Short mmCIF file of C-alpha atoms in Angstrom, two decimals:
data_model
loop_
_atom_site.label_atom_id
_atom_site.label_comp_id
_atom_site.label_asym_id
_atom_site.label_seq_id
_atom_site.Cartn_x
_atom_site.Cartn_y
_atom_site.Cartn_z
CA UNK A 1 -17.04 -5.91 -3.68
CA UNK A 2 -18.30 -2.98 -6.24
CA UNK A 3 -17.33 -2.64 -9.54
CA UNK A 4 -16.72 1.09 -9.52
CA UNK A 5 -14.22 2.08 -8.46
CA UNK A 6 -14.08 4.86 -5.44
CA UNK A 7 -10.30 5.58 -5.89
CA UNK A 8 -8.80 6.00 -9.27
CA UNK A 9 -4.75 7.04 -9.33
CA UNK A 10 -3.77 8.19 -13.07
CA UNK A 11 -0.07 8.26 -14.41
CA UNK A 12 0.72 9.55 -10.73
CA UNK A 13 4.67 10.32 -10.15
CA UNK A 14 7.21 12.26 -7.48
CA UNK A 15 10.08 13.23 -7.72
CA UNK A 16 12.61 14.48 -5.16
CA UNK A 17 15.09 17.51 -5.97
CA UNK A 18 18.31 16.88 -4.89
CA UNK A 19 21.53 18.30 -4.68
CA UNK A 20 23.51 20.10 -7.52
CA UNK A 21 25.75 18.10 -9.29
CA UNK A 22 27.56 19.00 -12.80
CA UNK A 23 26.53 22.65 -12.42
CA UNK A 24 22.42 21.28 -12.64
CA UNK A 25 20.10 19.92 -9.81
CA UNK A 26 19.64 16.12 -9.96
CA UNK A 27 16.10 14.87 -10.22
CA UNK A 28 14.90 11.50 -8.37
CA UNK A 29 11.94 9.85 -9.95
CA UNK A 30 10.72 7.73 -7.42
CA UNK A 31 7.74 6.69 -8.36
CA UNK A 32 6.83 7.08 -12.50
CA UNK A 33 3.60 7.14 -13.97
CA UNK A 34 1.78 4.73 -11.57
CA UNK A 35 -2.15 3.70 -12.50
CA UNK A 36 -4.14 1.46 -10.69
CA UNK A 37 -8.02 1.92 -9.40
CA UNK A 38 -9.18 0.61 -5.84
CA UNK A 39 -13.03 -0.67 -5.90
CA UNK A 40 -15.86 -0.31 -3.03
CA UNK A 41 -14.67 -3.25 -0.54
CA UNK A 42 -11.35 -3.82 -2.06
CA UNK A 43 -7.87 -4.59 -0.94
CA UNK A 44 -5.36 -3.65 -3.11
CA UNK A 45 -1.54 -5.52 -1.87
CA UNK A 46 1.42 -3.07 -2.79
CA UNK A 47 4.59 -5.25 -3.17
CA UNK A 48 8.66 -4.36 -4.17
CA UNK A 49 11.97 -4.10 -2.91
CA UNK A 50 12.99 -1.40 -0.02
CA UNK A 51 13.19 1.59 -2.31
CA UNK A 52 10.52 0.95 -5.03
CA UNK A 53 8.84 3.78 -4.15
CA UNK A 54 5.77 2.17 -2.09
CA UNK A 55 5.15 3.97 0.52
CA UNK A 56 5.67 7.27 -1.60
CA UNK A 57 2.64 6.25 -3.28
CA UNK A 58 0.60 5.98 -0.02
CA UNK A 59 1.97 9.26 1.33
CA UNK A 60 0.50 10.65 -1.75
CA UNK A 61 -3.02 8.70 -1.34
CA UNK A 62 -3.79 10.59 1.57
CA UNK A 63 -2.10 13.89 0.83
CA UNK A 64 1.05 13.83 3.05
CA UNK A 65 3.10 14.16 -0.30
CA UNK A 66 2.11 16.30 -3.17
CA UNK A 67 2.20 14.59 -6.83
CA UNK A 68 4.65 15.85 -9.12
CA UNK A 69 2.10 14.62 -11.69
CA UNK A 70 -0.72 12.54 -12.60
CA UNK A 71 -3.87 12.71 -10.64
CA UNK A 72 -5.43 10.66 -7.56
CA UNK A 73 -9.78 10.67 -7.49
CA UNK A 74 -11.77 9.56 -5.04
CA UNK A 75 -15.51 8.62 -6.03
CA UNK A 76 -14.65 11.07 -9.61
CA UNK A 77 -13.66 13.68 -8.06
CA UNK A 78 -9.71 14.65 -8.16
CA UNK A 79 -7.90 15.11 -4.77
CA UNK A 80 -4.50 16.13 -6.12
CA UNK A 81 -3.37 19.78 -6.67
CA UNK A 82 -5.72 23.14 -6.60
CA UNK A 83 -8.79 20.59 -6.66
CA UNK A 84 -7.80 19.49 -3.45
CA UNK A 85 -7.49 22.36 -1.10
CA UNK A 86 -11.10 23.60 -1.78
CA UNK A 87 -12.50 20.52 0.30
CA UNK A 88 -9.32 19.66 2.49
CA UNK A 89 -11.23 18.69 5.28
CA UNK A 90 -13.30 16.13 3.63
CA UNK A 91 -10.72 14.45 1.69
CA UNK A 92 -8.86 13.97 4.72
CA UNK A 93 -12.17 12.34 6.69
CA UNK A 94 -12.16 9.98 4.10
CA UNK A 95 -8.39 8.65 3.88
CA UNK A 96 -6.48 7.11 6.82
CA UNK A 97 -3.38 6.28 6.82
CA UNK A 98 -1.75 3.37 9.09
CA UNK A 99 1.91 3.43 9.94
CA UNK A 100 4.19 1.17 10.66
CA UNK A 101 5.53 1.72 13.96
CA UNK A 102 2.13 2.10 16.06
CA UNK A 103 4.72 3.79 18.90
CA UNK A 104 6.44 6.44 17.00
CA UNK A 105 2.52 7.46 15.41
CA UNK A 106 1.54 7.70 18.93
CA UNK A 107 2.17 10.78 21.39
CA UNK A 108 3.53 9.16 24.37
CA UNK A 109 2.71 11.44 26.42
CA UNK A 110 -1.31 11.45 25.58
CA UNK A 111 -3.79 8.69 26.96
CA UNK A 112 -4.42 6.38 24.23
CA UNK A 113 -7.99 7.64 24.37
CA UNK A 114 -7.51 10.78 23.95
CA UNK A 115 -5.52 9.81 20.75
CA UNK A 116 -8.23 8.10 19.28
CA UNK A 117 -10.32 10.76 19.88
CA UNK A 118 -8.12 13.49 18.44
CA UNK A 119 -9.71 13.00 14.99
CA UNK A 120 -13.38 14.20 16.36
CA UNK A 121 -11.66 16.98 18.77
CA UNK A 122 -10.59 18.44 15.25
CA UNK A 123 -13.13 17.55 12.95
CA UNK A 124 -16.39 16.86 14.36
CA UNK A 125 -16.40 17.81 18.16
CA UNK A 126 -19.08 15.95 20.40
CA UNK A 127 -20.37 16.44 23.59
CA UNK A 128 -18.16 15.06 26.13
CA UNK A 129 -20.63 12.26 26.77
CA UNK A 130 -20.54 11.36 23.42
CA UNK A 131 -17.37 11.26 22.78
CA UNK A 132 -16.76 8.76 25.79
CA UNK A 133 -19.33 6.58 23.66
CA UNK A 134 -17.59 7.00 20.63
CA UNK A 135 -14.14 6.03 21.89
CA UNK A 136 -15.18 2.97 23.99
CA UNK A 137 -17.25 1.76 20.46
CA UNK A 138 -14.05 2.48 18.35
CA UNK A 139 -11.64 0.51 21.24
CA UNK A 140 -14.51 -2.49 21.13
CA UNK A 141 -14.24 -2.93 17.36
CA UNK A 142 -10.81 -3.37 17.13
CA UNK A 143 -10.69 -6.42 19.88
CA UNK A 144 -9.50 -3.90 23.06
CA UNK A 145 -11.42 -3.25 26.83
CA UNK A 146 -12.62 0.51 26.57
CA UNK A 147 -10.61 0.49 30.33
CA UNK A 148 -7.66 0.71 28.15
CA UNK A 149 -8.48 4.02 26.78
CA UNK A 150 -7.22 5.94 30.58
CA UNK A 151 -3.41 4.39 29.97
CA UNK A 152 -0.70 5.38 27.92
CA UNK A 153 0.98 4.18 24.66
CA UNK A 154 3.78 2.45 26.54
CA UNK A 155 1.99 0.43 28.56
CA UNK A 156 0.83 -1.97 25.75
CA UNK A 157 2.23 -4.72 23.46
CA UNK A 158 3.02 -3.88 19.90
CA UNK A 159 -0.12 -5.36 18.76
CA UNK A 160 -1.91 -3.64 21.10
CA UNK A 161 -0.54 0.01 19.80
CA UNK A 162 -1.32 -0.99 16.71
CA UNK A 163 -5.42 -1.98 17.22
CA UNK A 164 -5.16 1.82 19.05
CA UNK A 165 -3.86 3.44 15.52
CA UNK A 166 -6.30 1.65 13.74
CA UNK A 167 -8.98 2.41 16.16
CA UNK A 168 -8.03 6.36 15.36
CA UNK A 169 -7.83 5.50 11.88
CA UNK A 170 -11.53 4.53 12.21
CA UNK A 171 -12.96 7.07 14.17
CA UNK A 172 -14.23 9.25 11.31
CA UNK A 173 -15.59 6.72 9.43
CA UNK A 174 -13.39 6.54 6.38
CA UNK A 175 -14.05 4.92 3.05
CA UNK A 176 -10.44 4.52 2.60
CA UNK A 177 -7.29 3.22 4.20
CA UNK A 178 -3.79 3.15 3.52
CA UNK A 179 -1.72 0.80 5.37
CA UNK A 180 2.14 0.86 5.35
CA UNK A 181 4.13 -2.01 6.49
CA UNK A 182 1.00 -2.50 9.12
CA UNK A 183 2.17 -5.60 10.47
CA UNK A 184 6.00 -5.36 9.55
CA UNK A 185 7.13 -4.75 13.11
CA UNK A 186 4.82 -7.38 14.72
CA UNK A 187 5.81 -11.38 15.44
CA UNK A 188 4.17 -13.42 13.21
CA UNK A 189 1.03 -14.49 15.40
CA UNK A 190 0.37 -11.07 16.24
CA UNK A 191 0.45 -10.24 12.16
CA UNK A 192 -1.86 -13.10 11.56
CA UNK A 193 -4.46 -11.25 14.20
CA UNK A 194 -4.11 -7.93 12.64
CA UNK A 195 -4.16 -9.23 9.65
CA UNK A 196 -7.76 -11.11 10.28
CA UNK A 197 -8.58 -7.86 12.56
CA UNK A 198 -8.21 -5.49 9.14
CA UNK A 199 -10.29 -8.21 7.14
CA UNK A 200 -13.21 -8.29 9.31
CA UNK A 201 -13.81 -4.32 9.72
CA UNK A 202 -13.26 -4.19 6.00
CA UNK A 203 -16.24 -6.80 5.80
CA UNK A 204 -18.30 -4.89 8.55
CA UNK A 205 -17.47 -1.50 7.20
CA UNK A 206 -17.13 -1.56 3.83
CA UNK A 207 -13.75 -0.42 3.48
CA UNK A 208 -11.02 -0.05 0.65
CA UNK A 209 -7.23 -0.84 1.59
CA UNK A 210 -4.25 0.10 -0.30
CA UNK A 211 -1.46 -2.81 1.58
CA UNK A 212 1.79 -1.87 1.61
CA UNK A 213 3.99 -4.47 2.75
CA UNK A 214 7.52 -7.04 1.60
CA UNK A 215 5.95 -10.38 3.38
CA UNK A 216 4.22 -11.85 0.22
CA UNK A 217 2.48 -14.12 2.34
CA UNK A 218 0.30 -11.48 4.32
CA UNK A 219 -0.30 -9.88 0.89
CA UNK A 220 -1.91 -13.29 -0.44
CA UNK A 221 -3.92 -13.43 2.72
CA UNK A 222 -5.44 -10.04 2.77
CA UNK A 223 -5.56 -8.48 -1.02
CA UNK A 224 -7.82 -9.36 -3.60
CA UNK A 225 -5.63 -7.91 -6.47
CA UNK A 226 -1.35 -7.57 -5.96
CA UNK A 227 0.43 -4.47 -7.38
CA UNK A 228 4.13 -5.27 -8.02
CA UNK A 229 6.29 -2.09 -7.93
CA UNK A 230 9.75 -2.21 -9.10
CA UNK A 231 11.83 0.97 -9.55
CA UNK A 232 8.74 3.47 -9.01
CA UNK A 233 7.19 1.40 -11.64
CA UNK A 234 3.92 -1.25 -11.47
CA UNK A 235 4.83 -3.78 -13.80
CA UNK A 236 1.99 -6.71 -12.85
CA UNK A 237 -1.37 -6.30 -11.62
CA UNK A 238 -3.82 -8.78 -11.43
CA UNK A 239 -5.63 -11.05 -9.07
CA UNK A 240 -3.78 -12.68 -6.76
CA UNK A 241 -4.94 -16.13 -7.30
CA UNK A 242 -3.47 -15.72 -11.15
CA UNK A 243 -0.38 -13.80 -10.52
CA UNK A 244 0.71 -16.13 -7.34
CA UNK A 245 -0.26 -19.07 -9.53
CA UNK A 246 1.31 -17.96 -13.04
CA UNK A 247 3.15 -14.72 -12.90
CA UNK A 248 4.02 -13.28 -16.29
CA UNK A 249 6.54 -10.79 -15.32
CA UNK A 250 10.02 -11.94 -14.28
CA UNK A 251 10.31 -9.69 -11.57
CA UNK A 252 7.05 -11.06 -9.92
CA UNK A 253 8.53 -14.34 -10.66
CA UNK A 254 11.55 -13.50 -8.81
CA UNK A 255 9.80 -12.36 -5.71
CA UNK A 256 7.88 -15.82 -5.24
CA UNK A 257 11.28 -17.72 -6.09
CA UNK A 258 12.73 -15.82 -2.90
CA UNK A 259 9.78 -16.96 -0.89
CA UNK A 260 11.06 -20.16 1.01
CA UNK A 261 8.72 -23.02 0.08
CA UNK A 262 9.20 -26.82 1.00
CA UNK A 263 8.04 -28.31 -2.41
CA UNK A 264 10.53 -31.02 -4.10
CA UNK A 265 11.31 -31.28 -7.63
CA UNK A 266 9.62 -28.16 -9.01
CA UNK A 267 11.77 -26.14 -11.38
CA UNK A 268 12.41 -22.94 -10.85
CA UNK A 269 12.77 -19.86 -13.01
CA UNK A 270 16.70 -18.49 -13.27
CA UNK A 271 17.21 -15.69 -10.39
CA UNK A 272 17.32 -11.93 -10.46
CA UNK A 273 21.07 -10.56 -9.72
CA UNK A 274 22.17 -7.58 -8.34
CA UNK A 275 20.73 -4.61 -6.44
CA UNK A 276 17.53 -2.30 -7.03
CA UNK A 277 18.11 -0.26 -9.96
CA UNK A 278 18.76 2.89 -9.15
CA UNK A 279 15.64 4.89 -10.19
CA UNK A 280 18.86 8.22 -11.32
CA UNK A 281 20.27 5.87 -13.30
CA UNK A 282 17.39 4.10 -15.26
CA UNK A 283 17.73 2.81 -18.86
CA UNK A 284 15.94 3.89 -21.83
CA UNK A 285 14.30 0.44 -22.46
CA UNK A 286 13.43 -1.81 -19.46
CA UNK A 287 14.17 -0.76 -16.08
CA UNK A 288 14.98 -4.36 -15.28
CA UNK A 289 16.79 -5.24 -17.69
CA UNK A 290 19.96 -4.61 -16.01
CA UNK A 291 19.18 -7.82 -14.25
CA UNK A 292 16.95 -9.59 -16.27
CA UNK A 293 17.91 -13.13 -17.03
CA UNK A 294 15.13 -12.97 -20.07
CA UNK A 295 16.54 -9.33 -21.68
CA UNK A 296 16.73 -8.80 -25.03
CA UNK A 297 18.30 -6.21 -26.89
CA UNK A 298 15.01 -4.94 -27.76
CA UNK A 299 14.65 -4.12 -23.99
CA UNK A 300 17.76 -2.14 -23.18
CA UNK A 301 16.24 -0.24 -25.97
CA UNK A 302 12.31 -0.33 -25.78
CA UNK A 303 10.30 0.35 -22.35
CA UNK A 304 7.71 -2.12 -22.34
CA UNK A 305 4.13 -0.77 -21.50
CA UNK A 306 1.34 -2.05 -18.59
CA UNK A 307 -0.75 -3.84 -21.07
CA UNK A 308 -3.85 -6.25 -20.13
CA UNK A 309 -2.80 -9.92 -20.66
CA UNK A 310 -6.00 -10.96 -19.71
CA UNK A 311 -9.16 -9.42 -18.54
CA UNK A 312 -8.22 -7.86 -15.09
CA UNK A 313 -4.13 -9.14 -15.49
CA UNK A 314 -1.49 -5.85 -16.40
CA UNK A 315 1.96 -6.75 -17.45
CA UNK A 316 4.80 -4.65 -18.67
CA UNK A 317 7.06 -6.97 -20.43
CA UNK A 318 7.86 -7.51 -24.11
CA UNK A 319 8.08 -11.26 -23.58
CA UNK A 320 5.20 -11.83 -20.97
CA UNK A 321 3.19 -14.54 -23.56
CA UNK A 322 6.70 -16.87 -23.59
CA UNK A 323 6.92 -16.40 -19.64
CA UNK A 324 3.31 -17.74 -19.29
CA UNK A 325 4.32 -20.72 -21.08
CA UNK A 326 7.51 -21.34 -18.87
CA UNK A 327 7.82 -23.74 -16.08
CA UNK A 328 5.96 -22.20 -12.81
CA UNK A 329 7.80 -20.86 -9.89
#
């Protein structure tokens, strides 16, 4: 894995207009100044509650949202705003984006072939002998006969629509790859082979992952460093071995409680309560200290910045040094 980073996202927020209320427009901040860089060969695991704004960050990764603010590079150069449209076509040869639900990404009326394919049609058209090269190569790396590529999206499995989307992900050779809530949808042996699937091209091609996903286990398995997203907000980042391990953040903490683990007499840190914060209704200090069992009154007042804990470890908590030193989850 490099140590330069080939995507760098800077203070990058959304927000959503909505409707009028007390004669003004309401604003939604769903995702608020969110910075994190993405190295040569890295995966990066994206982790929060329905609602913390993850997959509003990917959409804006590859350009299917537009930032309200902030700014999004890939290998120094920005991708966000005017920058952007200049060399559209590039930027979007380099960033894929995986969905969820392989079926809904698919046309089901198109041979899964010609799917894959669609990519090259548009970007970088080969002769049709070519093309039939390049599709059965793309449906042999991801684990599928290149027979398959004549039928249509219904008749396969769910794991099997899925190694087609990231087959079409691949097909232009990307240096990045967004994938959100890849294996949500799948059982849990077909999520393990995805899972190993996306882990081996990354090895044989070099390739960056932002991973989306709520199943903290699948996160551990295929990230090198965790993002933890609460309320639009990262507030941890570090290497997974050390935040899984010894999370400093009580929100982290409270996501690895909720995990169910067979281990007798450890102690456990005191739960979160309550819902997701609404991201209209956010206080001026903390956004969770609404539920916090640690809050303060210096957090209903102060907002507590990312700061580095520890070479390569981000925390946003006033009190992260006396969580370190609590009993571990």
């Amino acid at each position: 894995m490099s140590q330069t980073p080939i995507v760098q996202v800077s203070g990058l927020t959304r927000d959503f207009k909505l409707g009028r209320g007390a004669g003004r427009r309401a604003v939604l901040r769903a995702v608020d100044q969110v910075s994190f860089d993405i190295h040569h060969g890295e995966t990066i695991g994206l982790v929060g509650e329905s609602g913390s704004g993850k997959s509003t960050i990917g959409r804006m990764m590859v350009g299917l949202l537009e930032p309200s603010a902030g700014d999004i590079q890939l290998f120094g150069k920005s991708i966000t705003g005017p920058q952007r449209r200049g060399n559209l076509g590039a930027v979007r040869q380099r960033l894929q984006f995986v969905f969820q639900d392989p079926y809904s990404s698919l046309n089901p009326r198109m041979r899964v072939g010609n799917a894959v394919a669609e990519p090259l049609d548009i970007s970088r058209p080969l002769a049709p002998k070519e093309r039939a090269e390049r599709i059965a190569e793309l449906f042999e790396m991801v684990g599928l006969p290149p027979a398959f590529a004549t039928r249509f999206p219904h008749e396969f499995s769910g794991g099997q629509r899925q190694r087609i989307v990231i087959a079409r992900a691949l097909a232009l050779n990307p240096d990045f790859v967004v994938c959100d809530e890849a294996v949500a949808s799948l059982d849990v042996s077909m999520q393990a082979q995805i899972v190993n699937l996306l882990m081996d091209l990354q090895q044989r091609l070099g390739l960056s992952y932002l991973f989306i996903a709520h199943d903290l286990a699948v996160v551990k398995a295929i990230s090198h460093r965790v993002a933890v997203l609460y309320a639009g907000e990262v507030v941890e980042i570090g290497h997974k071995a050390r935040l899984y391990a010894a999370p400093r953040h009580p929100y982290t903490q409270a996501l690895l409680k909720a995990v169910p683990r067979p281990v007798v007499g450890r102690v456990r840190p005191p739960p979160i309560k309550g819902e997701l914060l609404s991201v209209l209704n956010k206080p001026a200090g903390c956004s969770l200290s609404p539920r916090c069992p640690h809050a303060a009154p210096r957090c209903q007042q102060e907002k507590p910045l990312l700061r580095e804990v520890e070479p390569g470890w981000q925390v946003a908590c006033h009190f992260h040094e006396t969580l370190a030193a609590a009993p571990r989850p």
